[in-house]
Short mmCIF file of C-alpha atoms in Angstrom, two decimals:
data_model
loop_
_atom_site.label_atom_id
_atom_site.label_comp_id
_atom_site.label_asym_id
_atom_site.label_seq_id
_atom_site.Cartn_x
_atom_site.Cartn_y
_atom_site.Cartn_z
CA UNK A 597 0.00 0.00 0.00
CA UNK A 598 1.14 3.44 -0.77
CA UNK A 599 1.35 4.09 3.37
CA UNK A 600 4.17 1.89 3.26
CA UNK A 601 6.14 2.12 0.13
CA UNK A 602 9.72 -0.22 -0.75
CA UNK A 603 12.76 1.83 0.63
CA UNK A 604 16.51 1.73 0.56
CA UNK A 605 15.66 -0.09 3.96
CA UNK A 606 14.12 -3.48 2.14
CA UNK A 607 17.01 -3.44 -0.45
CA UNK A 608 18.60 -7.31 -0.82
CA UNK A 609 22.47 -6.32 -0.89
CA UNK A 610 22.59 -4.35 2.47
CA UNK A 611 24.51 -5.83 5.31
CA UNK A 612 24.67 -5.31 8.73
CA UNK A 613 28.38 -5.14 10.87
CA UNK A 614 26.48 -7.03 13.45
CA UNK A 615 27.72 -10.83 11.82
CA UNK A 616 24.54 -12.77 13.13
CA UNK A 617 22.66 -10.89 10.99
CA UNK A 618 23.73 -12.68 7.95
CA UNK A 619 23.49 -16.53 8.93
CA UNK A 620 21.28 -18.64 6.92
CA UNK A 621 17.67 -18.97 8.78
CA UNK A 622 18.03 -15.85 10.80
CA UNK A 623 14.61 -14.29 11.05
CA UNK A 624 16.14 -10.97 12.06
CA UNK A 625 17.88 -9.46 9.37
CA UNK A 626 18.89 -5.79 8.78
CA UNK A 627 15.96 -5.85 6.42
CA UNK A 628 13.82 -6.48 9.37
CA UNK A 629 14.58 -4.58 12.56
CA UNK A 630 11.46 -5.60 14.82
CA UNK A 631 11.16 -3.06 18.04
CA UNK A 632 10.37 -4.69 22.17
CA UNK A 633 11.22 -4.28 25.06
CA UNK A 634 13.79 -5.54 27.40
CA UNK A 635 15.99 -5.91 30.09
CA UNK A 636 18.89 -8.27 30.85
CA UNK A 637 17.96 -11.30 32.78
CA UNK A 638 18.73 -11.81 35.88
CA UNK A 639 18.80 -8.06 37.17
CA UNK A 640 16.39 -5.25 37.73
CA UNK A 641 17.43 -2.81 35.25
CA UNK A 642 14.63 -0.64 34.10
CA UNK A 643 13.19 -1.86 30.80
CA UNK A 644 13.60 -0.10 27.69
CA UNK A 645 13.41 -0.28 23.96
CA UNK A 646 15.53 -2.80 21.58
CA UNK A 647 15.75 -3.63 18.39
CA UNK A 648 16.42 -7.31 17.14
CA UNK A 649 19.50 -7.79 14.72
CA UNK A 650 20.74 -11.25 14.52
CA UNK A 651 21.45 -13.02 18.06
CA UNK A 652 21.57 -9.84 19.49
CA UNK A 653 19.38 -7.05 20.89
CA UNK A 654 20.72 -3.05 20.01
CA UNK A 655 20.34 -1.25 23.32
CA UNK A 656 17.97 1.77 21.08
CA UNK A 657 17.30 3.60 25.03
CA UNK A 658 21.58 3.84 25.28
CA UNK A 659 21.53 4.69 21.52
CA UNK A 660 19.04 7.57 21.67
CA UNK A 661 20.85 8.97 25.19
CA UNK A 662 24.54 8.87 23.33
CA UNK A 663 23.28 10.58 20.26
CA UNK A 664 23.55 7.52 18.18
CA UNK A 665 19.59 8.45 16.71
CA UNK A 666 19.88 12.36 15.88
CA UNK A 667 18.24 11.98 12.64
CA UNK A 668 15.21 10.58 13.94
CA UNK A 669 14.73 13.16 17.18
CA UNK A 670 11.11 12.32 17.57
CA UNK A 671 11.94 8.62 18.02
CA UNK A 672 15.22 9.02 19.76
CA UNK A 673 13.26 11.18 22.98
CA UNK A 674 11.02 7.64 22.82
CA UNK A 675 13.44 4.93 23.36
CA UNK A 676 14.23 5.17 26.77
CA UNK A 677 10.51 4.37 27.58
CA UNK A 678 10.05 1.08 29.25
CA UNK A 679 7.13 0.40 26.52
CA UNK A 680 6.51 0.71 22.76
CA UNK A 681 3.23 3.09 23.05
CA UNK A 682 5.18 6.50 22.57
CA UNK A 683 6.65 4.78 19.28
CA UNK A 684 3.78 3.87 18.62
CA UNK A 685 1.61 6.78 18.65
CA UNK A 686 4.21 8.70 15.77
CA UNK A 687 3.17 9.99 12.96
CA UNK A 688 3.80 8.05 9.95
CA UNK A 689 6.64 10.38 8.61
CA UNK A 690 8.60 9.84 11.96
CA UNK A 691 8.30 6.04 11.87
CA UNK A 692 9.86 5.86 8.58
CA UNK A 693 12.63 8.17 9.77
CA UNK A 694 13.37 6.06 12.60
CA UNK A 695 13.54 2.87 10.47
CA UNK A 696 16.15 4.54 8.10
CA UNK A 697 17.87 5.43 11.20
CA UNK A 698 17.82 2.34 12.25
CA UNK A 699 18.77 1.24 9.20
CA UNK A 700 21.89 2.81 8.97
CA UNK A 701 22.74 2.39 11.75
CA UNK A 702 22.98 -1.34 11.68
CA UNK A 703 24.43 -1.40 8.25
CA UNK A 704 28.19 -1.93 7.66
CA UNK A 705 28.39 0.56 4.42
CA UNK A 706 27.43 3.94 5.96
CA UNK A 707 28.82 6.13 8.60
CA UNK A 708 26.62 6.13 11.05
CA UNK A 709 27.10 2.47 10.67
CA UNK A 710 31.06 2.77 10.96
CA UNK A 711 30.28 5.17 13.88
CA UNK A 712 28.24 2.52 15.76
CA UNK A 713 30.75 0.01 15.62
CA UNK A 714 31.89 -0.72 19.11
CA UNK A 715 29.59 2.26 20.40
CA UNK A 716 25.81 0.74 20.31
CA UNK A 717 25.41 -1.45 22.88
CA UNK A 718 24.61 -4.85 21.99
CA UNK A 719 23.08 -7.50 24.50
CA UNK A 720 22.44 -11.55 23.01
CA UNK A 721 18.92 -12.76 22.73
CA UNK A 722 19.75 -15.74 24.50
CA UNK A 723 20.85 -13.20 28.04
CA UNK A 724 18.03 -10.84 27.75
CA UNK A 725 14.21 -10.84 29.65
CA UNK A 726 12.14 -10.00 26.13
CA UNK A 727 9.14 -8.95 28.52
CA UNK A 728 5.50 -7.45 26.60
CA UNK A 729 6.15 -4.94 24.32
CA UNK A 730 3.70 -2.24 24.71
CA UNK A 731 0.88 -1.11 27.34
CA UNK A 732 -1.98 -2.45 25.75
CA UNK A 733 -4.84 -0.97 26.94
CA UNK A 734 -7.77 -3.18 24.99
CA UNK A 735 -7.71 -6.03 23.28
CA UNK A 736 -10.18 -7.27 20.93
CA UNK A 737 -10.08 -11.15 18.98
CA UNK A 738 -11.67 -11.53 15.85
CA UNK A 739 -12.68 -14.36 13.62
CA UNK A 740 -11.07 -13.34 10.61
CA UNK A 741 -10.41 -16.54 8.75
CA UNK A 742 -13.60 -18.54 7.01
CA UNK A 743 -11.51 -21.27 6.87
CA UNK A 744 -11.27 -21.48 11.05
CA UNK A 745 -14.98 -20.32 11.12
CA UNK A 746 -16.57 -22.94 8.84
CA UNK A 747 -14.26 -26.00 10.39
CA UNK A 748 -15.87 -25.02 13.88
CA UNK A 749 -19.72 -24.65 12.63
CA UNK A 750 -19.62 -27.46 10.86
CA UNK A 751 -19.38 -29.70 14.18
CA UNK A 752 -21.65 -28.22 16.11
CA UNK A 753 -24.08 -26.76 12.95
CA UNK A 754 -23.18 -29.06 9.98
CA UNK A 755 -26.71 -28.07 8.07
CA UNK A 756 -25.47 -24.67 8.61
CA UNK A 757 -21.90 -23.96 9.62
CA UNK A 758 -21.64 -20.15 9.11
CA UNK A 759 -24.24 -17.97 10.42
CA UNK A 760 -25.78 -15.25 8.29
CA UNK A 761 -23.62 -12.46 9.56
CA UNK A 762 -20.31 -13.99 8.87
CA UNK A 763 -19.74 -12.57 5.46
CA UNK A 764 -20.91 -9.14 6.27
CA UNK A 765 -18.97 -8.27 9.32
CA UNK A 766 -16.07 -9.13 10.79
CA UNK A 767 -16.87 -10.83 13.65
CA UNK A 768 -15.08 -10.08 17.47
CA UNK A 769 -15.09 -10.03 20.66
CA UNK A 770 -13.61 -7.60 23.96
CA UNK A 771 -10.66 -10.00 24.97
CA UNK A 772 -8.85 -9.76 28.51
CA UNK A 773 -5.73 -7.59 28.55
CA UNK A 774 -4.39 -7.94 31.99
CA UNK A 775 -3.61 -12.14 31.45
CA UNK A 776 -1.40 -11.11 27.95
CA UNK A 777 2.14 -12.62 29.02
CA UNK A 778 4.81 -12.70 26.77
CA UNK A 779 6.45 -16.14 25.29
CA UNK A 780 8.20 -18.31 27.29
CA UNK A 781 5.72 -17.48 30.11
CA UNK A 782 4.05 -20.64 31.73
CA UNK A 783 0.64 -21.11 31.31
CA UNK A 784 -1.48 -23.01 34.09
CA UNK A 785 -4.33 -24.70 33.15
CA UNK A 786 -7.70 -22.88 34.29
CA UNK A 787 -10.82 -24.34 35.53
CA UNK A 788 -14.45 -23.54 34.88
CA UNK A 789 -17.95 -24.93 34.77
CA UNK A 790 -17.65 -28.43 32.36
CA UNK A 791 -20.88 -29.94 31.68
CA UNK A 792 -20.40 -33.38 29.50
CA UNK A 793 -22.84 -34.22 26.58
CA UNK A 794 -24.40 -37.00 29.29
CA UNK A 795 -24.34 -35.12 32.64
CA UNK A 796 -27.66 -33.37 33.64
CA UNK A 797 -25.92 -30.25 35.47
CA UNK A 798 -22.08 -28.95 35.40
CA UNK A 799 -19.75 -29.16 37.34
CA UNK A 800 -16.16 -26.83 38.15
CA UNK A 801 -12.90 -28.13 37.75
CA UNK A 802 -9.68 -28.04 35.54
CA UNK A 803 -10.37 -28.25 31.70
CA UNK A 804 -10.02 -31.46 29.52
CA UNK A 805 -9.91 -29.52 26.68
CA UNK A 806 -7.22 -27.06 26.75
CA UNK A 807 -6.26 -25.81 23.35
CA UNK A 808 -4.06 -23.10 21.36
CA UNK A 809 -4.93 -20.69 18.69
CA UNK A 810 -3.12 -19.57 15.88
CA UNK A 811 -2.92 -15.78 15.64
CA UNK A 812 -1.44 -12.79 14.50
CA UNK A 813 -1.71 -9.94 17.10
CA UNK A 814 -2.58 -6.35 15.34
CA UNK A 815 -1.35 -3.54 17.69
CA UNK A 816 -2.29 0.14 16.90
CA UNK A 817 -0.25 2.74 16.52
CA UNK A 818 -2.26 6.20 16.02
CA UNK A 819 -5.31 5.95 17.32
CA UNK A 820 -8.82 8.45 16.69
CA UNK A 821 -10.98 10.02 19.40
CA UNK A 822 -14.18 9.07 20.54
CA UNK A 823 -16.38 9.71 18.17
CA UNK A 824 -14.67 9.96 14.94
CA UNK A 825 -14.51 7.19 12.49
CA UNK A 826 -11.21 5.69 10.65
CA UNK A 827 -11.54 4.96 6.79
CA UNK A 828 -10.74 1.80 6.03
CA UNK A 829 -8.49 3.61 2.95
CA UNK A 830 -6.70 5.45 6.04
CA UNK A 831 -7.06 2.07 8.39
CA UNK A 832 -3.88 0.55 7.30
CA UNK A 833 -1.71 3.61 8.36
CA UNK A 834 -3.25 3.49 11.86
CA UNK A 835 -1.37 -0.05 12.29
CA UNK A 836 2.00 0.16 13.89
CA UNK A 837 2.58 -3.44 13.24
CA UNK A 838 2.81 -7.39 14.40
CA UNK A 839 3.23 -10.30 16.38
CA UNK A 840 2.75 -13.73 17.07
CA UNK A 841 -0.17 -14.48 19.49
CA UNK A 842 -1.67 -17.56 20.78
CA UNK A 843 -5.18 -17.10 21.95
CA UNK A 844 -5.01 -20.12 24.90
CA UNK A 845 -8.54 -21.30 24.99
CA UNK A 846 -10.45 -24.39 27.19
CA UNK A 847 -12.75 -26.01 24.38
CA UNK A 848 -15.02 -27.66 26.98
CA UNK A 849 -15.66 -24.53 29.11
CA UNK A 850 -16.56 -22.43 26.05
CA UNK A 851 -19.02 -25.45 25.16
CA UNK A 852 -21.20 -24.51 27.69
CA UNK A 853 -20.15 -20.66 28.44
CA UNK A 854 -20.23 -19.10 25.01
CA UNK A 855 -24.37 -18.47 24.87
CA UNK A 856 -25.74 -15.78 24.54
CA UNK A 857 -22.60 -13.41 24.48
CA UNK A 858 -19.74 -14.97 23.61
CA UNK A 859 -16.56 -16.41 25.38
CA UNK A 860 -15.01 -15.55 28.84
CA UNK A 861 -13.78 -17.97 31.36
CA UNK A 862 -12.67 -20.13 28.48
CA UNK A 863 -10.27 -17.37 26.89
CA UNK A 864 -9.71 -14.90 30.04
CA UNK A 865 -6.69 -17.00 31.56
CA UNK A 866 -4.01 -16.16 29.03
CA UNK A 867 -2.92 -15.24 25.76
CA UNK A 868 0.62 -15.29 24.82
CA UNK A 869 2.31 -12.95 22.82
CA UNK A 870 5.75 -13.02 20.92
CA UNK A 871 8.36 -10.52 21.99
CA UNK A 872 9.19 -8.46 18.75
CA UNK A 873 7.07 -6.48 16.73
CA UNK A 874 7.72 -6.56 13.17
CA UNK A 875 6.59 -3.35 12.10
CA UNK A 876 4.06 -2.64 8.74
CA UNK A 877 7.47 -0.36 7.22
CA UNK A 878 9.55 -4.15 7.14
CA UNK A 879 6.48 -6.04 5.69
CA UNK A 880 6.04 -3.76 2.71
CA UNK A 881 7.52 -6.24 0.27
CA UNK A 882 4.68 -8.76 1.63
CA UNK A 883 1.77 -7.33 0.43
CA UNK A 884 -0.25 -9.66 -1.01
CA UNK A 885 -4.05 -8.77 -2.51
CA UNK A 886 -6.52 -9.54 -0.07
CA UNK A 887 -8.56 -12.94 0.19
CA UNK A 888 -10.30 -13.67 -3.39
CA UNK A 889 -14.02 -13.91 -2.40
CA UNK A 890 -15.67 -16.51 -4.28
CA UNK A 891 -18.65 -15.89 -6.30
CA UNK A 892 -21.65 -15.09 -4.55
CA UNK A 893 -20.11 -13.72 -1.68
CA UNK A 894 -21.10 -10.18 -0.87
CA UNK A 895 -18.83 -7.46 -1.66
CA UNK A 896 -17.60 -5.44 1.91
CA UNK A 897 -20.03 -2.47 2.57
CA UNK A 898 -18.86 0.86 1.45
CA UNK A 899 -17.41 1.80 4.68
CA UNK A 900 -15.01 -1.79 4.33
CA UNK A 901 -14.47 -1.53 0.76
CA UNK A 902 -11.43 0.19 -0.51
CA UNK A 903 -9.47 -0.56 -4.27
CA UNK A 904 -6.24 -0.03 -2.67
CA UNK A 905 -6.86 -2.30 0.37
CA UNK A 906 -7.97 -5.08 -1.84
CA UNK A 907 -5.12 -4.79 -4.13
CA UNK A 908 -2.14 -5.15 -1.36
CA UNK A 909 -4.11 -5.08 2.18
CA UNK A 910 -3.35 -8.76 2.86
CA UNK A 911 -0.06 -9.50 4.88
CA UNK A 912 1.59 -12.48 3.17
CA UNK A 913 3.25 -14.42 6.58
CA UNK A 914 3.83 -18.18 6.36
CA UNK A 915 2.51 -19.44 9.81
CA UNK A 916 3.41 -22.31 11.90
CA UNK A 917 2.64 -24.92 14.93
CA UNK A 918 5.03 -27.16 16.47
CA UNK A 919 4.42 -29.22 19.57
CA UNK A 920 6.78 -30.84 21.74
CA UNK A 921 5.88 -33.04 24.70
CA UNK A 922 7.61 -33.68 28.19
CA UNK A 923 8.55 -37.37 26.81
CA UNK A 924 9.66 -35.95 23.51
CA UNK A 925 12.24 -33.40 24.96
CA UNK A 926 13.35 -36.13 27.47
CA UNK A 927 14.59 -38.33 24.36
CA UNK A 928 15.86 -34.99 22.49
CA UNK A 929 13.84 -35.27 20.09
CA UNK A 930 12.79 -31.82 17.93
CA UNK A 931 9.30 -30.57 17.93
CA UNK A 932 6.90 -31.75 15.60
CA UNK A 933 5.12 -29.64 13.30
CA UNK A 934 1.07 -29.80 13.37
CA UNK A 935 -0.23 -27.02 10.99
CA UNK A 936 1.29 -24.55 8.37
CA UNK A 937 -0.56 -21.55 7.18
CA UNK A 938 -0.83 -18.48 5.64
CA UNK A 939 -2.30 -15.32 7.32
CA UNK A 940 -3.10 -13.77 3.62
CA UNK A 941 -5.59 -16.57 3.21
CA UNK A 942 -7.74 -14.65 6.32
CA UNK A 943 -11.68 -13.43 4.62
CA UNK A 944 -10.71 -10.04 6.36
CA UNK A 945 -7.69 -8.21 5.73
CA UNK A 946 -6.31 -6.24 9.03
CA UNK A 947 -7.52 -2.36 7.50
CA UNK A 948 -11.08 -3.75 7.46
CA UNK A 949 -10.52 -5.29 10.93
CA UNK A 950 -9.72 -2.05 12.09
CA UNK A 951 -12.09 0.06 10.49
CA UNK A 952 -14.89 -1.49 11.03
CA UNK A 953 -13.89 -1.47 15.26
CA UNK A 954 -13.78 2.13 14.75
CA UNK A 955 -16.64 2.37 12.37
CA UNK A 956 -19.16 2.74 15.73
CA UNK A 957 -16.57 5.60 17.18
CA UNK A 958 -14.80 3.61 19.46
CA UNK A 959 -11.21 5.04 20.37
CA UNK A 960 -8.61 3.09 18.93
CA UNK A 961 -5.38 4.10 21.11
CA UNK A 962 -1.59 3.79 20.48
CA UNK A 963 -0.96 -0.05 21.77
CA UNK A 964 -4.21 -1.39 21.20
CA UNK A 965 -4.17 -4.86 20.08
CA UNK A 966 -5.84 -6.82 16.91
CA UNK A 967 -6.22 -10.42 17.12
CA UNK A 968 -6.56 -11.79 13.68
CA UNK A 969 -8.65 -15.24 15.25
CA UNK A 970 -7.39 -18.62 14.41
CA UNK A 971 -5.16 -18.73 10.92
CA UNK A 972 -6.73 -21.69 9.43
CA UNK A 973 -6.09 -22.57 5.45
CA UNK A 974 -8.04 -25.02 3.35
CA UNK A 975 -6.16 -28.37 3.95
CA UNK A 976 -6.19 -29.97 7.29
CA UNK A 977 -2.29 -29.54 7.14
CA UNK A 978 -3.36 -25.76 7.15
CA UNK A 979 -5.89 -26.06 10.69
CA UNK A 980 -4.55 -23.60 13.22
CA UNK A 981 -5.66 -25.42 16.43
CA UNK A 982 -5.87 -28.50 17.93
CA UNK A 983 -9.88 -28.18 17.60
CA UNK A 984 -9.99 -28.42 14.23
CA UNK A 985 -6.80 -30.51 13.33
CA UNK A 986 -8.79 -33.39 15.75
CA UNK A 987 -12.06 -32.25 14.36
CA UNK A 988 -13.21 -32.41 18.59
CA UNK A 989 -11.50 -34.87 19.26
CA UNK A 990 -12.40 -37.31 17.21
CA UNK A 991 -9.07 -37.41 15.18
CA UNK A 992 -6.21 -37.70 17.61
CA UNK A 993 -3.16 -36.26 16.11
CA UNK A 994 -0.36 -38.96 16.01
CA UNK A 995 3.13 -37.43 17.35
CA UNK A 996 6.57 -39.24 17.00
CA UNK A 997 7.34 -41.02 19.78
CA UNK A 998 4.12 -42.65 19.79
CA UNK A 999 1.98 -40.57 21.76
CA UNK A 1000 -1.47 -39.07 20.51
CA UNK A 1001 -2.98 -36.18 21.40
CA UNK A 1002 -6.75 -34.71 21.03
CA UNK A 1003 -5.84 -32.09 23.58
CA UNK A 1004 -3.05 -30.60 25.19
CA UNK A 1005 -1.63 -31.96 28.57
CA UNK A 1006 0.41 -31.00 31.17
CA UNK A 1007 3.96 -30.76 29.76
CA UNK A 1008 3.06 -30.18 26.39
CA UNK A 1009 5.17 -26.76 25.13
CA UNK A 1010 3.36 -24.64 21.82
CA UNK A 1011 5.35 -22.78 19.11
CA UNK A 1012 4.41 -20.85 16.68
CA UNK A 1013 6.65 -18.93 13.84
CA UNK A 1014 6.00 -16.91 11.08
CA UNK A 1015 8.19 -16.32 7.72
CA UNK A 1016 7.76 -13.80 4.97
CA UNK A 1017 9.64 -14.97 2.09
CA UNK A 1018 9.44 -13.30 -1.47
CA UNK A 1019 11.69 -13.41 -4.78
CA UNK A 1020 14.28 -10.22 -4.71
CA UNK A 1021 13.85 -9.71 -0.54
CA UNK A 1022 15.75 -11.18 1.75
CA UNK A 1023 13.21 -13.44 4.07
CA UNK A 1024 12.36 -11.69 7.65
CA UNK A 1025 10.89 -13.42 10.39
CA UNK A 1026 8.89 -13.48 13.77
CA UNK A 1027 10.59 -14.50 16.58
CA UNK A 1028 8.74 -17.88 18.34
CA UNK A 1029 5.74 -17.33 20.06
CA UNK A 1030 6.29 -19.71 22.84
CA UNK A 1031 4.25 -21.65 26.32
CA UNK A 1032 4.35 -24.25 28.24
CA UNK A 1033 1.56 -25.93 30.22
CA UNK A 1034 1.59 -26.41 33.44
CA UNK A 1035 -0.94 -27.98 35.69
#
């Protein structure tokens, strides 16, 4: 989209002095430059903003306070913030400044570059606390992909599986913001009210059913006031940009829960989120057209429907599950991969997701967060959770050592990646979105 034009930032032949940058797989090259916060582990230092290069994480709060980011002054009085919701909230102009800054800073042919060399202060991934990145003060999940939405009527509405509304509106709910932790954070497994297809009344207790999501997490940079409306044409440059997120969700308590208004309990006891933001400047080259609606389909109502967004709205980001169990890491074995999809494949693309939570005048702030709802794709290869991959249960997924699962159990640790790849760009990545269950 023309918010976020190709730069001298996304060119293939730039390299960084920082040498992890250039080994084969990283998902942090200088043609990346994702933004979170963190501290080192182990102490109590304040946290503050870093950007990912390689193995390492550039120190951007020292950078701003030794005058390593005086051509982006706007950003540079941000950095030292302990979240990313002053970045956030720039204008776009400034956010493109700060990623050529960046930019050359981390680059080995320019002399701010040369400069940095032995100046910025560089701390490795694997000996810094990558905690949330931003103050996020609502989050809403949506149900973006027709795929996910269809699998899941079809069991429990097979004459009917997707309800009139689907292909009109994009479809959410008012998640929980206080229980977002960030990967590698354990996740306990909750209780609620269970009521089994042959008991008479429920009954409370620890869920049987305990599932992930596949998601991409939406956060908003500028945001409008009360009242006012956001265009879906203008929508895409009121996104600051992405991350993984795994909506943690107990099937059996949002059996009986979910009627009349939706979920709660079953989704209120954590959602993970992956440390790094990958920002919409990096994934210009990724732009894909949105979703090709199939004929018959209604067209998006004026206020969703935009040439522009349809031509290049859709975020092309290979996704992926892997699962690895307490009896696989005790042999050493790797994870195994469940599901591969795409997020471009979603019926909504992330403008109209936006727009349309404004369209009511809600007040989108800086730091808000977008869930895109389960990435699901067409094959069962492409399912993005364990609900549909088993279709309930029915069709235990088979795992290496022997072991099946319809569910997840205690032990059981969830990863998801994503990977933008495209001919004449160098391929950029996510970061893992990571948990582990605990009992």
């Amino acid at each position: 989209m023309t918010h976020f034009p190709i730069d001298e930032t996304h060119r293939a032949d730039l390299e960084s002095w920082v040498e992890s940058a250039h080994e084969a797989g990283t998902d942090f090259p200088v043609q990346n430059l994702p933004l979170g916060v963190f501290r080192r582990a182990g102490t109590d230092e304040a946290p503050r903003v870093g950007v990912a290069i390689g193995r390492m994480v550039a120190d951007l709060g020292q950078a701003a306070a030794d005058g390593l980011l005086a051509d982006a002054p706007a950003a540079a009085a941000r950095c030292g913030a302990p979240m990313l919701n002053g970045l956030m909230a720039l204008p776009l102009d400034a956010r493109r400044r700060f990623r050529l800054a960046l930019s050359r800073l981390l680059r080995a042919d320019t002399a701010e570059g040369i400069a940095a060399r032995g100046r910025l202060a560089l701390v490795p991934q694997d000996e810094a606390a990558l905690l949330l990145p931003a103050h996020v003060g609502d989050y809403t999940d949506f149900y973006a992909s027709v795929f996910h939405a269809t699998n899941v009527g079809s069991m429990f509405r097979p004459d009917n599986p997707l309800l009139p509304n689907y292909k009109w509106v994009p479809i959410g709910y008012h998640g929980r913001a206080s229980s977002l932790v960030p990967s590698g954070t354990p996740v306990h497994r909750p209780s609620g009210q269970l009521k089994d297809e042959g008991s008479a009344v429920p009954a409370h207790g620890p869920t049987k059913r305990l599932d992930y999501e596949l998601e991409v997490g939406f956060f908003v940079g500028r945001g409008n006031a009360l009242g006012s409306t956001i265009p879906v044409a203008e929508a895409g440059a009121h996104l600051f940009g992405c991350c993984l997120l795994n909506d943690w969700s107990a099937r059996d308590v949002q059996a009986w829960e979910y009627q009349p208004l939706g979920p709660f309990l079953a989704k209120n006891f954590a959602t993970t989120l992956s440390p790094w933001v990958v920002t919409m400047e990096a994934l210009a080259p990724f732009r894909a057209p949105a979703w090709a609606r199939p004929a018959g389909d209604p067209a998006p109502l004026p206020y969703l429907a935009d040439a522009g967004d349809q031509a290049s709205g859709a975020l092309d980001v290979t996704l992926e599950v892997h699962l690895s169990t307490a009896a696989m890491r005790a042999q050493g074995m790797l994870p195994a991969r469940l599901s591969r999809s795409r997020l471009a494949d979603l019926y909504w693309t992330p403008a109209q997701l936006l727009a349309h939570h404004a369209s009511g005048g809600c007040n989108l702030q800086p730091g808000d967060l977008l869930g895109s709802g389960t990435v699901s794709g067409p094959e069962k290869e492409s399912r993005g959770c364990l609900l549909e991959l088993t279709w309930r249960g029915t069709e235990p997924v088979r795992l290496p050592t022997g072991e099946e699962r319809r569910f997840l159990q205690d032990g059981d640790e969830v990863t998801f990646t994503g990977r933008c790849v495209r001919e004449g760009f160098v391929p950029i990545g996510f970061g893992a979105c990571r948990g582990v269950v605990t009992g």
